[in-house]
Short mmCIF file of C-alpha atoms in Angstrom, two decimals:
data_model
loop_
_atom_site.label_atom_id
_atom_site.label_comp_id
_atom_site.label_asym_id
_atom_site.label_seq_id
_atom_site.Cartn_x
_atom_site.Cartn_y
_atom_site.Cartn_z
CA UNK A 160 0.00 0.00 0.00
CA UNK A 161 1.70 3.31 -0.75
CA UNK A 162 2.16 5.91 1.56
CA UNK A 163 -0.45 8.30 -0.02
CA UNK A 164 -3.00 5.98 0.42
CA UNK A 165 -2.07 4.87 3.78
CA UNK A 166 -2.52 8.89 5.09
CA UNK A 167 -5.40 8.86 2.91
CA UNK A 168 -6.95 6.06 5.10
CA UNK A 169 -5.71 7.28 8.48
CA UNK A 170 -7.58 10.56 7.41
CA UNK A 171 -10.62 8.84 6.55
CA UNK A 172 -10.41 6.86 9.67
CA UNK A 173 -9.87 9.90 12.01
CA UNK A 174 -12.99 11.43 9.73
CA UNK A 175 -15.29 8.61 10.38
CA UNK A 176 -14.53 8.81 14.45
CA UNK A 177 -15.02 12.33 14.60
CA UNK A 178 -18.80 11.35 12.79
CA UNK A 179 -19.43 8.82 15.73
CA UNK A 180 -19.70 12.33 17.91
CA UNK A 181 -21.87 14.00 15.43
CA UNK A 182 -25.96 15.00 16.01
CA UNK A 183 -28.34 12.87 14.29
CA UNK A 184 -29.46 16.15 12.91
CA UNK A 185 -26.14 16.06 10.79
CA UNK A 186 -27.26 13.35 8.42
CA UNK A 187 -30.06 13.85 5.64
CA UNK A 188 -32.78 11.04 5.97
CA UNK A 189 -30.58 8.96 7.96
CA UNK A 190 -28.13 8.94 5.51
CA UNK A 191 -24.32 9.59 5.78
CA UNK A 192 -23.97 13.34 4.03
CA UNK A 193 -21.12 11.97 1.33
CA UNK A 194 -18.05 14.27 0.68
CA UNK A 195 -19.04 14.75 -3.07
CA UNK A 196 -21.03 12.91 -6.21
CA UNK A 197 -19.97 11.57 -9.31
CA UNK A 198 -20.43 13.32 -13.06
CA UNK A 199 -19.72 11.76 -16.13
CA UNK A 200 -17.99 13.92 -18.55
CA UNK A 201 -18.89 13.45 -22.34
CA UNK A 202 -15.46 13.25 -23.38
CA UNK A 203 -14.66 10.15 -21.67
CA UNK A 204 -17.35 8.73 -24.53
CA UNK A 205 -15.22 10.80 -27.55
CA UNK A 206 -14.42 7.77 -29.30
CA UNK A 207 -17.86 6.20 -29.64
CA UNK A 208 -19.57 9.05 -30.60
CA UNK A 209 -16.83 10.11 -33.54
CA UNK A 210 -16.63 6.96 -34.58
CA UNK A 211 -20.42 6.79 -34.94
CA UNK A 212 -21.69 4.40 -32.31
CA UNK A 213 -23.42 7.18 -29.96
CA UNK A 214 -24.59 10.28 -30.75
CA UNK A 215 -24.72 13.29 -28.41
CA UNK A 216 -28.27 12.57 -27.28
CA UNK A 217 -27.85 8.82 -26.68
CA UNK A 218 -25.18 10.44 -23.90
CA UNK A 219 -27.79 11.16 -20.53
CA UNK A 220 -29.16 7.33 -21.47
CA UNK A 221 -26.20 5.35 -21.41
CA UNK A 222 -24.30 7.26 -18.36
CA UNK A 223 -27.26 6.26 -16.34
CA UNK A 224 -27.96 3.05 -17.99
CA UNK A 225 -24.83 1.74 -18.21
CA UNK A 226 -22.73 3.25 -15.55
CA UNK A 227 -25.45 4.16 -12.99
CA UNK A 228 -24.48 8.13 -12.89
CA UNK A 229 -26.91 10.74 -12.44
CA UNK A 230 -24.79 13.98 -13.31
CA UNK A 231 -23.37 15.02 -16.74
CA UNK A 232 -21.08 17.01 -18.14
CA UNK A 233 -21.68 17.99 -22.00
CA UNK A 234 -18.58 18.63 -24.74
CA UNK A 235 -19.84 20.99 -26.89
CA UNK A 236 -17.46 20.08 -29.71
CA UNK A 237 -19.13 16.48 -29.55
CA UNK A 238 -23.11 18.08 -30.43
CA UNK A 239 -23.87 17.27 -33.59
CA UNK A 240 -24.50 20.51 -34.99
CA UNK A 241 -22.00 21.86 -33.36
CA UNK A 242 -23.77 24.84 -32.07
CA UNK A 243 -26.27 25.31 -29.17
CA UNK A 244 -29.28 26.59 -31.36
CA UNK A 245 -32.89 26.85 -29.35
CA UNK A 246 -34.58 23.68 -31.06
CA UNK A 247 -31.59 20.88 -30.72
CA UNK A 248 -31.05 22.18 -26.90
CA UNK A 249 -34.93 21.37 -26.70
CA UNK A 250 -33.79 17.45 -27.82
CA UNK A 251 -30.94 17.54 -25.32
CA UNK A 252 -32.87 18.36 -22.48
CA UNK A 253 -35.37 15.92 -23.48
CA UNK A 254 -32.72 13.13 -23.38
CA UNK A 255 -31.58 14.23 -19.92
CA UNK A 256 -35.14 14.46 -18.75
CA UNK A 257 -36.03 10.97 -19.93
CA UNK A 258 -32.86 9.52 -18.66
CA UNK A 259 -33.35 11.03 -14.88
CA UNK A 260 -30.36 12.72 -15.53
CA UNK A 261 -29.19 15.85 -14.38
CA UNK A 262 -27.20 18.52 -16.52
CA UNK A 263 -24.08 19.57 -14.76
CA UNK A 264 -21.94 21.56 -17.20
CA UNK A 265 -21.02 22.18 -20.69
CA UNK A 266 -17.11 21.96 -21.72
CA UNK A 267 -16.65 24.75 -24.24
CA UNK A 268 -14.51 24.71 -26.93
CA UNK A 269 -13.52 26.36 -30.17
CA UNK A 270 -15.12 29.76 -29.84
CA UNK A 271 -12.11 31.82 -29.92
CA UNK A 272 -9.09 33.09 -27.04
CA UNK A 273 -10.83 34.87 -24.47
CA UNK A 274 -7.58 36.12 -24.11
CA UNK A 275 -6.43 37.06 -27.19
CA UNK A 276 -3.64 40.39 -27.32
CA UNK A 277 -6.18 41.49 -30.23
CA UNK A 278 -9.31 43.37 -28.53
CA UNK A 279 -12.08 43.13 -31.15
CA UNK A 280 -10.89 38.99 -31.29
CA UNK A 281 -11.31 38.99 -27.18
CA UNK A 282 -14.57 40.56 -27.41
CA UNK A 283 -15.71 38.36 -30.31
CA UNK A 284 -14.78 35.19 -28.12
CA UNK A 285 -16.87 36.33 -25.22
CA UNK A 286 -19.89 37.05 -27.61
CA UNK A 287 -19.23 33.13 -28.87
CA UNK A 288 -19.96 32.25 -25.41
CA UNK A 289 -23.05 33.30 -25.31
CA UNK A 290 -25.26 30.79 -26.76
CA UNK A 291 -23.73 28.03 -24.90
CA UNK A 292 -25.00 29.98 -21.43
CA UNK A 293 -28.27 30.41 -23.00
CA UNK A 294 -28.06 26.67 -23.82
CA UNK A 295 -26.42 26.36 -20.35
CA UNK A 296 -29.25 28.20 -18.58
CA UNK A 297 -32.14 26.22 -20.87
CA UNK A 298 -30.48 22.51 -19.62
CA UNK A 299 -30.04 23.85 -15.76
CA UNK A 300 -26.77 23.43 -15.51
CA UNK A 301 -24.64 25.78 -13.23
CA UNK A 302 -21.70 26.34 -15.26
CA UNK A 303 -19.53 26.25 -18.47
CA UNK A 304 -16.44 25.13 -18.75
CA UNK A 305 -14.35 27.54 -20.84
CA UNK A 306 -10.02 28.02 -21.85
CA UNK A 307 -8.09 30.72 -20.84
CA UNK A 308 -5.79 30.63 -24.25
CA UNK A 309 -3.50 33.78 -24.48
CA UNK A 310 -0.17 35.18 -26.43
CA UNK A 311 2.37 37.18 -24.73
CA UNK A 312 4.82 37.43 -21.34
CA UNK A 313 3.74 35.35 -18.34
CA UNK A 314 1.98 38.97 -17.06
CA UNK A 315 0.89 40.42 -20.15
CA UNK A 316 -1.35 36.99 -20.62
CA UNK A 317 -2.22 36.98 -17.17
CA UNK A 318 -4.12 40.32 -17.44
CA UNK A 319 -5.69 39.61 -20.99
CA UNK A 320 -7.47 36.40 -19.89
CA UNK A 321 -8.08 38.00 -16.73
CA UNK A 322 -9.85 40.90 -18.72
CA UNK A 323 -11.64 38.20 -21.26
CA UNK A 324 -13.06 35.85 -18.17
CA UNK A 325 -14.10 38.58 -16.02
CA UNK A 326 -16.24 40.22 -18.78
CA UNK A 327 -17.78 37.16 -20.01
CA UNK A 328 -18.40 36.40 -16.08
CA UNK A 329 -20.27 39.31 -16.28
CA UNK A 330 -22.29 38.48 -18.75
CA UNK A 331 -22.82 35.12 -17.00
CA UNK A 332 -23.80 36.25 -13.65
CA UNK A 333 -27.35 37.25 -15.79
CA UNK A 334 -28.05 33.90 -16.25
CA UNK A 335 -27.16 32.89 -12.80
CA UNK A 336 -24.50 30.74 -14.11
CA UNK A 337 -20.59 29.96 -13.61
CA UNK A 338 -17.66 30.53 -15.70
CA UNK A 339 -15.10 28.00 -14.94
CA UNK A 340 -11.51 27.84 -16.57
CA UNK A 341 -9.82 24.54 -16.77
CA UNK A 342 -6.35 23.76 -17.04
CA UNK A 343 -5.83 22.82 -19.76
CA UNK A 344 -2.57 23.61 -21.72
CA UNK A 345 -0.07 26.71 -21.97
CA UNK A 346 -0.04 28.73 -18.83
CA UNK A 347 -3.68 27.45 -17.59
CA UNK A 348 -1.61 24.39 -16.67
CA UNK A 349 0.45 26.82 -14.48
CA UNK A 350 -1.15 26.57 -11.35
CA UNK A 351 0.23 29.63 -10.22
CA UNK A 352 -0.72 31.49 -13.14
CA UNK A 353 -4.12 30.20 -13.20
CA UNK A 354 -4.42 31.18 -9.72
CA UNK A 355 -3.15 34.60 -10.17
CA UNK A 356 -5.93 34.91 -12.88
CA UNK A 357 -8.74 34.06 -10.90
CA UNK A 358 -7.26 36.55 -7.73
CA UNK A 359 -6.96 39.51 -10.78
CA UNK A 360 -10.29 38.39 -12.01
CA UNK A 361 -12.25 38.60 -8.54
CA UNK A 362 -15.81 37.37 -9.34
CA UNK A 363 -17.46 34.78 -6.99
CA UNK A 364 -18.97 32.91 -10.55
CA UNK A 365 -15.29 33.13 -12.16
CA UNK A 366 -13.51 29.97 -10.97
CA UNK A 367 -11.65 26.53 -11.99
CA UNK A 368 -12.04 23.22 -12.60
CA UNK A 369 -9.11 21.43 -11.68
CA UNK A 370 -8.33 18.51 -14.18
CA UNK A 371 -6.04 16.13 -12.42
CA UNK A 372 -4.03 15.38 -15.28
CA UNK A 373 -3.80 18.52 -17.61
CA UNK A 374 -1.11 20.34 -16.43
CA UNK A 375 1.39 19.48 -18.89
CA UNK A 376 2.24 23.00 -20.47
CA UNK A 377 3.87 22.18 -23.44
CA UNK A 378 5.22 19.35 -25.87
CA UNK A 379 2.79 16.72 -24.75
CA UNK A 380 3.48 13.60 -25.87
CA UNK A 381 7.17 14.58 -26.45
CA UNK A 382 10.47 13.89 -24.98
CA UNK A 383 10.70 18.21 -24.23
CA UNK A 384 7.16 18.06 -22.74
CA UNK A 385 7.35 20.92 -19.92
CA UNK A 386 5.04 19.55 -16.65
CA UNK A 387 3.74 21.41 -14.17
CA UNK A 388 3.46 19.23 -11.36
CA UNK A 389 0.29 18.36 -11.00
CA UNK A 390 -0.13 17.89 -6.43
CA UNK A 391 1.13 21.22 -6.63
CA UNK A 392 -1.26 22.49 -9.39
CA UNK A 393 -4.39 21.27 -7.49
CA UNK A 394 -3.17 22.96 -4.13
CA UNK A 395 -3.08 26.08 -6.23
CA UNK A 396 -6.43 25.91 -7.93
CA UNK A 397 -9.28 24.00 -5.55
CA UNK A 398 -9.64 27.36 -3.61
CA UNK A 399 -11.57 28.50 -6.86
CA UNK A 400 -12.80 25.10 -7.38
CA UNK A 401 -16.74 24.53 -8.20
CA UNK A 402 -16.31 21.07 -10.41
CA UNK A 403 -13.36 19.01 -10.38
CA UNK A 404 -12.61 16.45 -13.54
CA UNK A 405 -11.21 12.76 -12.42
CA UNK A 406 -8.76 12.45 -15.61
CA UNK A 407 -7.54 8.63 -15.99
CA UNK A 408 -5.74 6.90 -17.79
CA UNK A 409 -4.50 3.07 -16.79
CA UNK A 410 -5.18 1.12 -13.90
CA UNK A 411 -2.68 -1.14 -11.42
CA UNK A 412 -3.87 -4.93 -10.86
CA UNK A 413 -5.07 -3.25 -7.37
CA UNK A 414 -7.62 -1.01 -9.89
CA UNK A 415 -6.03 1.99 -8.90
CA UNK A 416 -4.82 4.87 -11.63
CA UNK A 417 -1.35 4.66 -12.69
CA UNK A 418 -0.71 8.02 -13.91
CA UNK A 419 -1.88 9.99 -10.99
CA UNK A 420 -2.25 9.10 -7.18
CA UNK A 421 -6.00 9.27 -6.51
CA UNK A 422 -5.81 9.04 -2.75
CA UNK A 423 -3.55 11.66 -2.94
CA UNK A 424 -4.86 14.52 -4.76
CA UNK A 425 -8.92 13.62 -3.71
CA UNK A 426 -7.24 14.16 -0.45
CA UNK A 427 -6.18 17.44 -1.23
CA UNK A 428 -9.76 17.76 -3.14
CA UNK A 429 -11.62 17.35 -0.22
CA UNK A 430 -8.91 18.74 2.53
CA UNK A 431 -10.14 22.57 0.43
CA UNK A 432 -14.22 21.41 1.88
CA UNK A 433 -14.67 20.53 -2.06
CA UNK A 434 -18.31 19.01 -1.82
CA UNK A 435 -19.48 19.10 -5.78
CA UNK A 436 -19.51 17.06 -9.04
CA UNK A 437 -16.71 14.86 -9.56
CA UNK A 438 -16.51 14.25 -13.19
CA UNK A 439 -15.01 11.32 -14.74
CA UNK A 440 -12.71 11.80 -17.38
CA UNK A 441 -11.16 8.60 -18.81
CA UNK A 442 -8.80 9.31 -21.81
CA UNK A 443 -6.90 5.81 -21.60
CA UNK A 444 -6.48 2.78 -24.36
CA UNK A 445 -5.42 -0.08 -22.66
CA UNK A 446 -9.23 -0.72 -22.18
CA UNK A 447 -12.26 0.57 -23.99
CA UNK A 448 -13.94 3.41 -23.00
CA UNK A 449 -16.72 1.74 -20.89
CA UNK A 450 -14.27 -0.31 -18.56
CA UNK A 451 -12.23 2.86 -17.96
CA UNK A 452 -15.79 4.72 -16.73
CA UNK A 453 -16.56 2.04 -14.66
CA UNK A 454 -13.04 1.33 -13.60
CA UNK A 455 -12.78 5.35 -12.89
CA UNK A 456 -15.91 5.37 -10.96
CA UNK A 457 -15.44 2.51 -9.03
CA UNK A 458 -12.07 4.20 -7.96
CA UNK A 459 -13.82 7.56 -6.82
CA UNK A 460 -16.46 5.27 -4.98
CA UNK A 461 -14.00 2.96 -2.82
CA UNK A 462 -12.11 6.78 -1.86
CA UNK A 463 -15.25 9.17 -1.09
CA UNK A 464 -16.82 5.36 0.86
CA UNK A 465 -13.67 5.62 2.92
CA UNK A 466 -14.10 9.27 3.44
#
């Protein structure tokens, strides 16, 4: 057993002592309050649904069908049409409804830098955010997930995101909704510099979503790939946390994840009071897509049990 997990445990163990001592009153129904819930995010699916064997609205059915999870997280780059017009947002809700599903999030993609150097490109970015909160808003979910992708000196892209995110937040807070940056490449996999963003932007609906394994800044996949590390990164960013995505990868014989220590950095997860969705993201190959949900989930269920 390694040493993370071992703390991990002892944690959980002191946790569950200190719950002997607590009211009656404390628990919901009779039921233990647990530390957070589990989200499925689309892209864990990517590969069925470009290759054809799902389609974006077969995506609330088989998370709850087949892997027994009630939250989801949309990719908008995975909709068919790939935009969030009034009438196929109508069919996505639908889905969700008939499913028992509920809509956590939308991961946004491809609608320009909201922090590009170039102001009337900035400003056209945050108006290509727009329909996905109106889309957000329509499905009840409380956020969308959006990049922070700048040009320019560690500062100068620090304040031009910072400008981009706070306006669109804006914008946002009339819909009641969230703006959350993930890292997620560049300098948003800079804990620090993600962090500093967030502290320049200063909105209570700006905030992250910590991805356990994106903080690789450059040259992914490369022999000159520059890593943030990634215990570090999460320290850095959970204080602005309001969804969390479990990336995976492979699994040890033991089912836990190879690349990154679970026990670890859910302990740091819920060590910041982190209490949300908990999205799984599995991006592996040694095993299809639906064993590395299930495996993922089943991971993030023997953890928050223990909690």
């Amino acid at each position: 057993m390694s040493l993370a997990r071992r703390q991990f445990l002892q944690t959980a163990a002191a946790t569950a002592a200190a719950m002997a001592t607590v009211p009656r009153w404390a628990f919901a129904g009779e039921k233990k309050v647990v530390p957070y819930r589990i989200s499925l995010a689309e892209w864990s699916l990517h590969k069925a649904i470009r290759g054809g064997e799902l389609k974006n609205l077969d995506f609330a059915r088989v998370s709850k069908e087949e892997f027994g999870i009630n939250g989801i997280e949309y990719v908008s780059q995975l909709w068919e049409d790939k935009q969030a017009g009034s009438e196929y947002v109508g069919k996505v809700k639908q889905a969700a409804a008939d499913a028992g599903v509920e809509s956590v999030l939308i991961m946004v993609d491809s609608e320009g830098a909201l922090g590009d150097a170039d102001d009337a490109k900035r400003t056209q970015a945050i108006d290509n955010h727009k329909k996905w909160l109106e889309a957000a808003k329509e499905l009840g979910c409380h956020a969308i997930r959006v990049n922070a992708q700048s040009s320019g000196s560690y500062a100068e892209q620090l304040a031009l995101a910072a400008d981009g995110l706070g306006r669109l937040g804006e914008i946002a807070d009339q819909y009641g909704l969230n703006v959350l940056v993930e890292n997620h490449g560049g300098l948003s996999s800079n804990g620090a510099w993600l962090a500093g963003v967030m502290k320049r932007v200063g909105r209570p609906n700006v905030g992250t979503l910590p991805d356990f394994g994106n903080f690789c800044i450059s040259g992914r996949g490369t022999p000159e790939a520059v890593w943030y590390d990634r215990y570090q990164g999460m320290e850095e960013l959970m204080p602005f946390a309001k969804a969390v995505s479990a990336k995976s990868y492979d699994f040890n014989e033991d089912g836990d994840a190879i690349e990154t220590d679970y026990y670890r950095v859910m302990k740091i997860v819920l060590n910041h009071g982190y209490s949300g969705w908990v999205g799984i993201e599995y991006e592996g190959s040694a095993v299809g897509e639906y064993e590395g949900i299930k495996r993922t989930k089943a991971l993030l269920e023997k953890i928050r049990d223990a909690a």
